[in-house]
Coordinates of C-alpha atoms in Angstrom, one line a residue:
X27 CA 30.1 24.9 19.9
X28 CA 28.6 22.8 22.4
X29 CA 30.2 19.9 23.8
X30 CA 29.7 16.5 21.6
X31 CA 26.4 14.8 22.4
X32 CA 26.2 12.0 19.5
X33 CA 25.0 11.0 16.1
X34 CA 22.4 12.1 14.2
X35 CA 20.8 11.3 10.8
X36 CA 18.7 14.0 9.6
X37 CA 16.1 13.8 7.1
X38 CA 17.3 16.6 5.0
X39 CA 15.2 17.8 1.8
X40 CA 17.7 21.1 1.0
X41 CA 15.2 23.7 1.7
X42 CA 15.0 26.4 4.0
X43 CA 13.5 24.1 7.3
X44 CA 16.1 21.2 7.7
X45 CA 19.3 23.6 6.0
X46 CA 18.7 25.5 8.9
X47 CA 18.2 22.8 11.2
X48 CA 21.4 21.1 9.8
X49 CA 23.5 23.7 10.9
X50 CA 21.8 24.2 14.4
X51 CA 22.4 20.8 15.2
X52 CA 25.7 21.1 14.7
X53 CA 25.9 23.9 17.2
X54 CA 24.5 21.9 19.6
X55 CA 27.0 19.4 19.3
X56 CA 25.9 17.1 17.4
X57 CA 27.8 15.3 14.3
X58 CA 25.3 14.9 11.3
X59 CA 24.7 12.6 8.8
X60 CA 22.2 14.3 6.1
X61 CA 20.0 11.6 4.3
X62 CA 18.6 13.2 1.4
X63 CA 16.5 11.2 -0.6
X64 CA 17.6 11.6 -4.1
X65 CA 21.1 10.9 -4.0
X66 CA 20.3 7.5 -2.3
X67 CA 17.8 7.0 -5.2
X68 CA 14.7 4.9 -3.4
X69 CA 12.5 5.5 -6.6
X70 CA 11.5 2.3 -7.6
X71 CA 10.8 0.8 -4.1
X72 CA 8.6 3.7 -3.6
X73 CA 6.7 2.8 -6.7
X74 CA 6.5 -0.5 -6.1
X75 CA 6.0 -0.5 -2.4
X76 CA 4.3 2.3 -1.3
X77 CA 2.4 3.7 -4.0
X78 CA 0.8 0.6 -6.1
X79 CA -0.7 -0.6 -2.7
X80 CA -2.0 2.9 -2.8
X81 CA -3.0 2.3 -6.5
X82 CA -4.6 -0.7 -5.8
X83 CA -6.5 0.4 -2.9
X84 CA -7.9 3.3 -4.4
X85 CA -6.4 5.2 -1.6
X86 CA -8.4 8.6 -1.0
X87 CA -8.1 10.8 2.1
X88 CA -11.4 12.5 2.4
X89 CA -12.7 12.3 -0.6
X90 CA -9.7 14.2 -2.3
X91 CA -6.3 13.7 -1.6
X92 CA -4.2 11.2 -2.7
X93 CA -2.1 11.3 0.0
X94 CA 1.5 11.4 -2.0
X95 CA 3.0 12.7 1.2
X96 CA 1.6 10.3 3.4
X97 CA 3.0 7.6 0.9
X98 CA 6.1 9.1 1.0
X99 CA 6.9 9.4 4.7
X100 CA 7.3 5.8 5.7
X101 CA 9.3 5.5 2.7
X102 CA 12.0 8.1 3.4
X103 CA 11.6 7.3 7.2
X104 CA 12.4 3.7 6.4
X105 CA 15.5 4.3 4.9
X106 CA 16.6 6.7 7.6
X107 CA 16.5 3.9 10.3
X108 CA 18.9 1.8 8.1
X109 CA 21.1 4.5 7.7
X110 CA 20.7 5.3 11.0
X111 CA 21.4 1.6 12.5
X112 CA 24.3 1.2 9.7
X113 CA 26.3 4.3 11.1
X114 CA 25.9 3.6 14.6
X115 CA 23.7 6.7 15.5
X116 CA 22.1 7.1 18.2
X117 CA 19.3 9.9 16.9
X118 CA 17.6 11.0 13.7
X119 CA 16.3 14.0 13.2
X120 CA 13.2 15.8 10.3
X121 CA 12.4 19.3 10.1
X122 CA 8.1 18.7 10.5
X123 CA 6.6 21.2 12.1
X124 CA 5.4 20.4 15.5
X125 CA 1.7 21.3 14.4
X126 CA 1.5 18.7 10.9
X127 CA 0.9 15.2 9.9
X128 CA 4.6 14.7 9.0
X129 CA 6.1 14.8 12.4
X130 CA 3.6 11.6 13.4
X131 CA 4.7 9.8 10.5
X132 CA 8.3 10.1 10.3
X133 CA 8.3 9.4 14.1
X134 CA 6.0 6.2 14.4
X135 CA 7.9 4.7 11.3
X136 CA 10.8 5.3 13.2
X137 CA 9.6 3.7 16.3
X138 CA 8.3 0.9 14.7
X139 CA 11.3 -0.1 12.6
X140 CA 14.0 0.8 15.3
X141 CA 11.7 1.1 19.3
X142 CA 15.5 2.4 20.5
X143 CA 15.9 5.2 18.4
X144 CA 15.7 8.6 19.8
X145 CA 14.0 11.7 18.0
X146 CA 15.2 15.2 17.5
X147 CA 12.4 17.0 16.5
X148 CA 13.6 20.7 16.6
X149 CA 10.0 22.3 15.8
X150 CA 9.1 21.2 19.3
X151 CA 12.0 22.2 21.4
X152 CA 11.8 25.8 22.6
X153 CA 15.3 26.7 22.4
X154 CA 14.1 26.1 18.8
X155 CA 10.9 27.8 17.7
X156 CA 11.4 30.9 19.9
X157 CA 14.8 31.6 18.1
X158 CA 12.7 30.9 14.8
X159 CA 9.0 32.3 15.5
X160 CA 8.9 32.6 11.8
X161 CA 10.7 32.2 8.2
X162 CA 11.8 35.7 8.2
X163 CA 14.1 34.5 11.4
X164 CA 15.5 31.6 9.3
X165 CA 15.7 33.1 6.3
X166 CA 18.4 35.7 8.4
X167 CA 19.8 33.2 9.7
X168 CA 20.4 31.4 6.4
X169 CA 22.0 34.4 4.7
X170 CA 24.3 35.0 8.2
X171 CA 25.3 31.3 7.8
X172 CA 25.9 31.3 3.9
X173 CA 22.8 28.7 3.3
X174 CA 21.6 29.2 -0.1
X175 CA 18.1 28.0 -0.1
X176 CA 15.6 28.5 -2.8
X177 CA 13.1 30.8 -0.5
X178 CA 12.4 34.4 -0.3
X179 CA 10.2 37.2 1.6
X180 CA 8.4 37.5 -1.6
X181 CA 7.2 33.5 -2.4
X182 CA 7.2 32.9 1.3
X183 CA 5.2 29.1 1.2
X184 CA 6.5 26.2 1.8
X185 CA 6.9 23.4 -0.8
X186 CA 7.4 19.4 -0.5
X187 CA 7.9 17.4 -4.1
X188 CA 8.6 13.6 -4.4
X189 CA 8.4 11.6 -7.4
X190 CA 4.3 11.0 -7.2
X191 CA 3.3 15.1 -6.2
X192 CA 4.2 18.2 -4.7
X193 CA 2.6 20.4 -2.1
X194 CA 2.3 24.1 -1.3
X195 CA 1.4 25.3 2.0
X196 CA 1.9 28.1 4.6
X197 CA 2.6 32.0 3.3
X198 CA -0.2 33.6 1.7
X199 CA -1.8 30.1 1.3
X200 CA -2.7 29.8 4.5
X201 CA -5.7 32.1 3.7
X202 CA -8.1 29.7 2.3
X203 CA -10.0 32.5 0.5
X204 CA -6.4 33.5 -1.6
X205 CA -6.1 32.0 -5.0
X206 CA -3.0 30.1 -5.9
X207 CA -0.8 32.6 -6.9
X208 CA 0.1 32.4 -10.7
X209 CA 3.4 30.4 -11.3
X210 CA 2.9 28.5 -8.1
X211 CA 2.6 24.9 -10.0
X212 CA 5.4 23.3 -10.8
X213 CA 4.6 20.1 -12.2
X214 CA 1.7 20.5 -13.9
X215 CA 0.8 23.2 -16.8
X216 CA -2.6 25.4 -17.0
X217 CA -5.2 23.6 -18.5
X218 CA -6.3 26.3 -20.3
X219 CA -2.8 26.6 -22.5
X220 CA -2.4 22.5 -23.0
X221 CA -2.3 21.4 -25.6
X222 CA -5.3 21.1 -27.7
X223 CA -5.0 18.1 -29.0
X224 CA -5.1 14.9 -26.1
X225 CA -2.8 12.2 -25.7
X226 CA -4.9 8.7 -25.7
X227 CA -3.4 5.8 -23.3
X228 CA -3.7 2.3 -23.3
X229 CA -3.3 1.2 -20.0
X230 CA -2.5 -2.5 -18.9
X231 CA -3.2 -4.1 -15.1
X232 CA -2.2 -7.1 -13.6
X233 CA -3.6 -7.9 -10.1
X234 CA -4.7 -4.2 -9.8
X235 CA -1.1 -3.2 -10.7
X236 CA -0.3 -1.6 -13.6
X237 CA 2.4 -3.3 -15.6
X238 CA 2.3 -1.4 -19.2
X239 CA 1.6 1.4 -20.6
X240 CA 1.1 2.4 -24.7
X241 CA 0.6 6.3 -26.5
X242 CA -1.6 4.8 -29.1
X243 CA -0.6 8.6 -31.1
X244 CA 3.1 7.8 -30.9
X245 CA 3.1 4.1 -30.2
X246 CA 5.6 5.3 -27.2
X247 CA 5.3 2.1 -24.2
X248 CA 6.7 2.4 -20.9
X249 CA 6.5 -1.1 -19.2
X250 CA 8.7 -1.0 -15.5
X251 CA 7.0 0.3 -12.7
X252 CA 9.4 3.5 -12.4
X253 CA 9.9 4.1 -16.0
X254 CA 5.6 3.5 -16.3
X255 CA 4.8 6.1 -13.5
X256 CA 7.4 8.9 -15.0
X257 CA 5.6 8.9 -18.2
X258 CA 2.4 9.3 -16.9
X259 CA 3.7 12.1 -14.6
X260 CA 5.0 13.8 -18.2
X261 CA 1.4 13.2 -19.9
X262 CA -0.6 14.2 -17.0
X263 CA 1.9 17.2 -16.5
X264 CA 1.7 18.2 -20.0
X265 CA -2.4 18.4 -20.0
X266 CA -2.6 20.0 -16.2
X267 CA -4.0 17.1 -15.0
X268 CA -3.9 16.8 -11.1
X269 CA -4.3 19.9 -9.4
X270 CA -6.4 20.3 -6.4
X271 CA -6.8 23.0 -3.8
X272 CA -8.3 21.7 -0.7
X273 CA -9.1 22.3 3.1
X274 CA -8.4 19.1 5.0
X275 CA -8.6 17.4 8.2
X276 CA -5.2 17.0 10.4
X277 CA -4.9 14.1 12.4
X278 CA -3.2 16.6 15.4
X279 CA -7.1 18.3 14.6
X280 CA -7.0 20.9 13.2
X281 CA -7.8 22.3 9.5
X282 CA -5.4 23.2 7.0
X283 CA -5.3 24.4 3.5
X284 CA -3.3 22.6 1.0
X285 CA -2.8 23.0 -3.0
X286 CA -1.4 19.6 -4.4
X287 CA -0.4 18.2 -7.6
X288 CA -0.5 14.5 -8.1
X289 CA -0.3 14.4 -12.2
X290 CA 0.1 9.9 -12.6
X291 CA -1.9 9.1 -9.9
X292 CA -4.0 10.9 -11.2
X293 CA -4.5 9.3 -14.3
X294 CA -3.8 5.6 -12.4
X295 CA -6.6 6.5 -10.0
X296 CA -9.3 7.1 -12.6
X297 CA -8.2 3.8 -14.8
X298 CA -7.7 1.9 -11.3
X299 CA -11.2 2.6 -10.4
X300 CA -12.9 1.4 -13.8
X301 CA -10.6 -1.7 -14.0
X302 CA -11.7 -2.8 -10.8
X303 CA -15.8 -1.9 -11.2
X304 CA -15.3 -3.8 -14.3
X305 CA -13.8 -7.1 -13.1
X306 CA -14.8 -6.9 -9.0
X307 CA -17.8 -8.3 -7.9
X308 CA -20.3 -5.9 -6.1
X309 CA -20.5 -7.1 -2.8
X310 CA -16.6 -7.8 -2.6
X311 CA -16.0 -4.0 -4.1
X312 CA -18.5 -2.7 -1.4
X313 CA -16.4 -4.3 1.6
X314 CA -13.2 -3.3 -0.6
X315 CA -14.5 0.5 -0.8
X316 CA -14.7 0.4 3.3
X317 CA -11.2 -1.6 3.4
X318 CA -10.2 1.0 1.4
X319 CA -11.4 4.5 3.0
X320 CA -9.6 2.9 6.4
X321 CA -6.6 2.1 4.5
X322 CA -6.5 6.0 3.6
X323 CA -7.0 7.2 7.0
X324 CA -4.5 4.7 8.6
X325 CA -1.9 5.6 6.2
X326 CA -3.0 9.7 6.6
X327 CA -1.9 9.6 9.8
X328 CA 1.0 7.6 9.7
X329 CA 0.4 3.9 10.7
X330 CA 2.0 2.6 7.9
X331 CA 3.6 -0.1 9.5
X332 CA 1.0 -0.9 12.1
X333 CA -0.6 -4.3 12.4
X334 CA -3.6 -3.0 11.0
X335 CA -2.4 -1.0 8.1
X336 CA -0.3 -4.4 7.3
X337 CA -3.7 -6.6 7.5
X338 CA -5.2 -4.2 5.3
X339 CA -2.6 -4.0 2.5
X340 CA -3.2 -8.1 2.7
X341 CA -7.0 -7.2 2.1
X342 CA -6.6 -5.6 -0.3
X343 CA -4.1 -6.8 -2.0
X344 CA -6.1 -10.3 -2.0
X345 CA -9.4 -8.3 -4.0
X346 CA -7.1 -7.3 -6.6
X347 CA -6.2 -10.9 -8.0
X348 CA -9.5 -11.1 -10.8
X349 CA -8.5 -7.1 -11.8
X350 CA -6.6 -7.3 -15.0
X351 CA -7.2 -6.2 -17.8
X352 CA -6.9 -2.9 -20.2
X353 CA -8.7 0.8 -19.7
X354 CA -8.4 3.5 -22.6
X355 CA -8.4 7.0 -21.5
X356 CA -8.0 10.8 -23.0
X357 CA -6.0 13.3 -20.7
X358 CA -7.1 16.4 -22.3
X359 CA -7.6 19.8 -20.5
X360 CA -6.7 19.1 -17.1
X361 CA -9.1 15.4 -17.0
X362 CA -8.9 12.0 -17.5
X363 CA -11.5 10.4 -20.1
X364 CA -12.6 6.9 -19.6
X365 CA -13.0 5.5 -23.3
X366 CA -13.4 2.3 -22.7
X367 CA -11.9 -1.2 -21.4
X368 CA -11.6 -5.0 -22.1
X369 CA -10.7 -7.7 -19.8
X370 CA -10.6 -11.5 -19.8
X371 CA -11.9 -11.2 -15.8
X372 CA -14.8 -9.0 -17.0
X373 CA -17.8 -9.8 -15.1
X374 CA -19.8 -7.7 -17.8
X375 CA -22.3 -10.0 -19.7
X376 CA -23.0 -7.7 -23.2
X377 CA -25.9 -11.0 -24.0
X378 CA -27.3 -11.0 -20.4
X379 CA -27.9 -6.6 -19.9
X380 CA -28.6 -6.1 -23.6
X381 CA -31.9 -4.3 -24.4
X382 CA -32.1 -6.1 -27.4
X383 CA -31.7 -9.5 -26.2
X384 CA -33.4 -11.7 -23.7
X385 CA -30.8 -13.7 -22.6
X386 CA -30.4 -16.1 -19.7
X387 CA -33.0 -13.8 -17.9
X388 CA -36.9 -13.9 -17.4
X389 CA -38.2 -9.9 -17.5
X390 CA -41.5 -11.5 -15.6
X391 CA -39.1 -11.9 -12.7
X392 CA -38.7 -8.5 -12.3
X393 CA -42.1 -8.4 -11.1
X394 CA -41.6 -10.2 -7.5
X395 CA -38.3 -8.8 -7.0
X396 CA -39.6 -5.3 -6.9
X397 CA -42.7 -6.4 -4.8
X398 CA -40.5 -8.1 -2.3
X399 CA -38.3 -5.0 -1.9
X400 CA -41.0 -2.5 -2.0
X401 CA -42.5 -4.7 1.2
X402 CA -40.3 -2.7 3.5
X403 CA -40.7 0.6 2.1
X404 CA -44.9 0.3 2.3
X405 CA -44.6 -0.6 6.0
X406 CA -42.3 1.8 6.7
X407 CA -45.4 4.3 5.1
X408 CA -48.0 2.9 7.1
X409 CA -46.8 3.4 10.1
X410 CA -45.5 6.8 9.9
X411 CA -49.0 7.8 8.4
X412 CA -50.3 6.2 11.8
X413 CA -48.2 8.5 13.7
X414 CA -49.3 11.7 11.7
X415 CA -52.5 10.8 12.6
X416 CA -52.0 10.6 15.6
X417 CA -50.1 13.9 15.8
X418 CA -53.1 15.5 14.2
X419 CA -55.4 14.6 16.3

């Protein structure tokens, strides 16, 4: 053993990466406090904190993912500062590659909460990755040092779970042309053997929050935050609802395949959105959607706790006051049915768009509105019919 160089708390998850790291940074001298997250239970913060912002925003990286390890990070990173500052140490330590997202996020939260702190990040130190060019390396240097972990040469990928998804990378998945291999999911069920009959929610929002949930089949109601999003996770689970297989964007740059599974978000996403169209006015919702897609990125790449991400959450969470109200929805086969919603914000007139009403609206108007809109788009003819002309000539 090498002589004693401090404290460290290490983000420890109990797989593979960070048992191994655990015990080679013990050889290195250090003394090692293991934080793993659910034996300091941070649940219901992470809910409240970290996900409904994410809710509320309608938080989508690129289109697709909805960034449950993104959310998580700050989260986890968080706590590992407190720990960190309440036993004196002097490092903390995560088993992130040196080529992912994660390795930004743990270490900027870090920096942000604690600017003293000092990071051992063992994917980036030599001595490190040229013991362990690969998991074959750790995985003999597990069984030498008695680490069970719950890997093997034959499902070789790498898997991250927290209480809002799980993700599958690396292995055989890193070939974007192989198909999930069958047994890979773990929180979600094929579609194609759920159930054929769908479970039909009732789902309640305060302030783009949602505060209650109801099973109209089994009259079942789930009403705290934690208790609310577990459910979902069971319904969506239950239908396959929340699997996605994508090629994404790193912020380091470079592409990577990922397989995800976000079952309640899911569902919250798809509810979230309608709410929100329903009781949002349009012009506010367009600057929202922009507020929103930054939001994502920001929080992709790990500025969770920058001024701007902070300004943002404020943003946002300021549209969401007028969103209340209830959405109906089917999970059924692997997708979320809209079936309809009521609010008492609803901006929806049924008098004022009905065909078979007149309302407190002239049709004859119609008439200049389209000619003063179609002004630009019959200039915008005429001269490029003057410039083909011209060409022609």
């Amino acid at each position: 053993m090498a002589q004693p160089k401090g404290t460290v708390v290490l983000a420890y998850s109990g797989g593979l990466d960070t048992s191994c790291i655990l015990m080679w940074l013990k050889e290195q001298g250090y003394e090692v406090i293991t934080y793993l997250v659910c034996l300091e239970d941070i649940s219901k913060e992470f809910v409240e904190e970290f996900i409904w912002p994410a809710v509320q925003a309608n938080a989508l990286y690129e289109d697709r993912y909805l960034l449950g390890t993104a959310l998580a990070r700050p989260c986890i990173a968080r706590k590992l500062v407190e720990i960190a500052q309440r036993e004196g140490a002097q490092y903390v330590s995560h088993g992130a590659t040196g080529k992912g997202n994660d390795q930004v996020r743990f270490e900027l939260t870090c920096y942000a909460l604690c600017p003293k702190i000092k990071v051992i990040a063992p994917w980036r130190l030599p001595e490190f990755y040229q013991r362990f060019p690969g998991r074959r390396e750790l995985m003999d240097y597990a069984k030498k040092h008695g680490i069970p972990v719950p890997v093997t040469p034959q499902t070789p990928w790498s898997m991250d779970e927290n209480l809002m998804h799980i993700s599958y990378e690396a292995g055989i998945l890193e070939n974007p042309k192989n198909q999930a291999p069958p047994g890979l999911y773990m929180k979600t069920c094929d579609p194609a053997t759920s159930p054929n009959t769908p479970d039909v929610l009732e789902i309640e929002f305060e302030r783009g929050v949602p505060v209650k949930v109801t099973n109209t089949g089994d009259g079942a109601t789930r009403c705290s935050a934690l208790e609310l999003f577990v459910y979902l996770n069971e319904i969506a689970g239950k239908h396959g609802v929340g699997r996605i297989d994508i090629v994404e964007n790193r912020f380091v740059g470079m592409k990577s395949r990922g397989i995800y599974e976000t079952p309640a978000g899911t569902i919250l996403y798809h509810a979230h959105l309608d709410i929100e169209a329903f009781t949002m006015d349009r012009e506010v919702r367009k600057i929202k959607q922009g507020l929103a897609l930054k939001f994502s990125e920001l929080v992709y790449n790990g500025f969770w706790h920058s001024p701007e991400c902070e300004f943002l959450r404020h943003c946002i969470a300021r549209s969401q006051e007028a969103v209340a109200g209830t959405v109906r929805l089917s999970v059924f086969k692997g997708q979320v049915y809209i079936l309809g919603r009521e609010s008492p914000q609803s901006l929806y007139n049924e008098e004022l768009v009905s065909m078979n009403v007149q309302g407190d609206y002239e049709p004859a108007d119609a008439t200049g509105f389209i000619n003063i809109n179609s002004l630009r788009l019959k200039e915008y003819h005429r001269l490029q019919s003057k410039v083909t002309v011209k060409q022609d000539e």
